[in-house]
Every structure is written in C-alpha cells, then in structure tokens.
Amino acid sequence: MKTNLLILSVALSGLFAGQAIALTQAEYNTQKSQISADYKVNRDKCGSLKANAKDICMSEAKGAEKVAKAEIEAQYKPSAKNIRDVAMTKADTAFNTAKEKCDDLAGNAKDVCVKDAKAVHVKAKEDAKVAKVAADTGGNKTEKVNEARKDASEEKRQANYKAAKERCDSLAGNAKDTCQKDAQAKFGM
C-alpha cells in the first residue's frame, strides 16, 4: 500500500512540469464524449466483481473520469486555477480509491492505512496549492510562494504526525509511549 501511495505522490509531482496546448471547441467536445464512453466501459467491467473489489473498481472508474474531465478542461482553458484543479482532482480521486482499498483491512491496520492515505492526500493538495501560487503572476510573488510553502509544510507535517501516531496505537505499554515520543520528536509536535 505504501508503494502505491509513493507512486501516486511521484506521479502528482510531475503534473506541474508544463502546460498543454489549448484545445479547439471541436476537440474538446470529442474528448468529452470519449471520456463518457470510456467511463461506461470501465464501469461495466466492475459489474462482474463482488464486495469491496467492486467498490474499488467503481472508485477507480469514477476517478479516471473526473481526472480526464479536469485535464481536458485545463487543456481547453489553460490557467493556473485549472492546472491546480487537475492536481486536486487527482489527489481527491486517489485518496478515495486508497480509502476503498483500506476497507479490506481491519482494526489498527485499517486506521493506519487511512492515515497514510490521508498524509499522501494532504501532500498532493498542498503541493498543488504551492504550484498555483507559484504560477500566479501577481505582485510579491516570492513572498506569497514562501508563505504558501510554509503553510504547506505545516499541513504535511501534521498529517505525517497523525499517521505516525496511528502506527503507535498497535503497541502497548512502554513501546507505545516510546513510539509516540519518537513521533512527537520527529515531527516537532
């Protein structure tokens, strides 16, 4: 699970490498129709699955549709806001799918899985916010970017602390106390 979350965060970090060429109205409409058709195909593939596997499949299908729609919107109307929206949509859909995957677990393992997914989600969202501020061309850009980075760093640190603290809950006694103190020290809480 951690590997999937790491792959997600690396993929999201490459999102801001550049902006795509704007689409024409006809290309935009064609791609929107293709996205709807692709979603229906992916949704139908989920029909044969059962229980949580079906939920995961549906989450992935819906997520792919939302991301594709956000991406073509960003290509059709390129802007810092639309690029940020793509990153936020990717983060949200990946988080929703990760939570579905966590449903296969129970107890503390499930709680840790959800907290780890949340930490990756927070990182992706905060990185998107910083990238949007960096892409804006308004005055005091350096100051605004530095402030956004500071805020993002704090949000990421808190999310990582919560995940580390959740891992400690599976322990007992001195081991749990030591684990919690280590987490506090590591994340400055």
C-alpha positions in Angstrom: 0.0 0.0 0.0 2.8 2.4 0.8 4.3 1.7 -2.6 1.1 2.7 -4.3 0.9 5.9 -2.2 4.5 6.7 -3.1 3.9 6.1 -6.8 0.8 8.4 -6.6 2.8 11.2 -5.0 5.6 10.9 -7.6 3.0 11.0 -10.4 1.3 14.0 -9.0 4.6 15.9 -8.6 5.2 15.6 -12.3 1.9 17.3 -13.1 3.2 20.8 -13.0 6.1 20.2 -15.4 4.4 22.1 -18.2 1.1 23.3 -19.7 -0.6 21.6 -22.6 -1.6 23.3 -25.9 -5.2 24.6 -25.8 -7.9 22.5 -27.4 -10.4 23.7 -30.0 -14.1 23.5 -29.3 -14.5 20.5 -31.6 -11.6 18.7 -30.0 -12.9 19.5 -26.5 -16.4 18.1 -27.4 -14.9 15.0 -29.0 -12.7 14.3 -25.9 -15.6 14.8 -23.5 -17.7 12.3 -25.4 -14.8 9.8 -25.4 -14.4 10.3 -21.6 -18.0 9.4 -21.1 -17.7 6.3 -23.3 -14.5 5.2 -21.5 -16.2 5.6 -18.1 -19.2 3.4 -19.2 -16.8 0.7 -20.4 -14.8 0.9 -17.2 -18.0 0.9 -15.1 -19.3 -2.1 -16.9 -16.1 -4.0 -16.2 -16.8 -3.7 -12.5 -20.2 -5.5 -12.8 -18.7 -8.9 -12.5 -16.8 -8.1 -9.3 -18.2 -8.5 -5.8 -18.0 -6.7 -2.4 -15.1 -4.3 -1.9 -13.4 -5.3 -5.1 -16.4 -3.8 -6.9 -16.2 -0.7 -4.8 -12.5 -0.2 -5.6 -13.2 -0.8 -9.3 -16.0 1.8 -9.3 -13.9 4.3 -7.4 -11.1 3.9 -10.0 -13.6 4.2 -12.9 -15.2 7.4 -11.4 -11.8 8.8 -10.5 -10.4 8.2 -14.0 -13.5 10.0 -15.5 -13.1 13.0 -13.1 -9.4 13.3 -13.8 -9.9 13.1 -17.5 -12.6 15.8 -17.4 -10.4 18.1 -15.3 -7.4 17.5 -17.7 -9.4 18.4 -20.8 -10.8 21.4 -19.1 -7.3 22.6 -18.3 -6.3 22.0 -21.9 -9.3 23.8 -23.3 -9.0 26.8 -20.9 -5.3 26.8 -19.7 -4.9 28.7 -16.4 -3.1 28.2 -13.1 -6.5 27.5 -11.5 -7.4 24.7 -13.9 -4.0 23.2 -13.6 -4.4 23.3 -9.8 -7.9 21.8 -10.2 -6.3 18.8 -12.1 -3.9 18.2 -9.3 -6.6 18.5 -6.7 -8.9 16.1 -8.6 -6.1 13.6 -8.9 -5.4 13.9 -5.2 -9.0 13.5 -4.2 -9.7 10.5 -6.5 -6.5 8.8 -5.5 -7.5 9.3 -1.8 -11.0 8.0 -2.4 -9.6 4.8 -4.0 -7.0 4.4 -1.3 -9.7 4.5 1.3 -11.7 1.9 -0.5 -8.6 -0.3 -0.6 -8.2 0.2 3.2 -11.7 -1.3 3.7 -10.1 -4.7 3.1 -8.2 -4.3 6.3 -9.5 -4.2 9.9 -8.6 -2.6 13.2 -5.4 -0.6 13.6 -4.1 -1.8 10.2 -7.1 -0.1 8.5 -6.7 3.0 10.6 -3.0 3.2 9.7 -3.9 2.7 6.0 -6.4 5.5 6.1 -4.0 7.9 7.9 -1.2 7.1 5.4 -3.6 7.7 2.5 -4.6 11.0 4.1 -1.0 12.1 4.5 -0.3 11.5 0.8 -3.6 13.3 0.0 -2.6 16.3 2.1 0.9 16.4 0.5 -0.6 16.4 -3.0 -3.2 19.1 -2.2 -0.6 21.3 -0.5 1.8 20.8 -3.4 -1.0 21.9 -5.8 -1.6 25.0 -3.8 2.0 26.0 -3.8 2.2 25.4 -7.5 -0.8 27.6 -8.2 0.7 30.4 -6.1 4.0 30.0 -8.0 2.1 30.1 -11.3 0.3 33.3 -10.4 1.9 36.5 -11.7 0.7 38.9 -9.1 2.9 41.2 -7.0 5.0 40.0 -4.1 5.2 36.6 -5.8 8.3 35.4 -3.8 6.7 36.4 -0.5 3.5 34.6 -1.4 5.3 31.5 -2.6 7.3 31.4 0.6 4.2 31.8 2.7 2.4 29.0 0.7 5.4 26.7 1.2 5.4 27.4 4.9 1.7 26.6 5.2 2.1 23.5 3.1 5.0 22.3 5.2 3.0 22.6 8.4 0.0 20.8 6.9 2.2 17.9 5.6 4.0 17.7 9.0 0.7 17.4 10.9 -0.7 14.8 8.5 2.5 12.7 8.8 2.5 13.0 12.6 -1.1 11.7 12.7 -0.1 8.7 10.6 2.9 8.0 12.7 0.9 8.3 15.9 -1.7 5.9 14.5 1.0 3.3 13.9 1.8 3.6 17.6 -1.7 2.5 18.6 -0.9 -1.1 17.7 1.7 -1.1 20.5 1.2 -1.3 24.3 2.9 0.0 27.4 6.4 1.4 27.2 6.7 0.5 23.5 3.7 2.7 22.7 4.9 5.6 24.9 8.3 5.4 23.2 6.8 5.3 19.8 4.6 8.3 20.5 7.5 10.3 21.9 9.6 9.5 18.8 6.8 10.6 16.6 6.4 13.9 18.5 10.2 14.5 18.3 10.4 13.6 14.6 7.5 15.9 13.6 8.1 18.6 16.3 4.7 18.3 18.0 
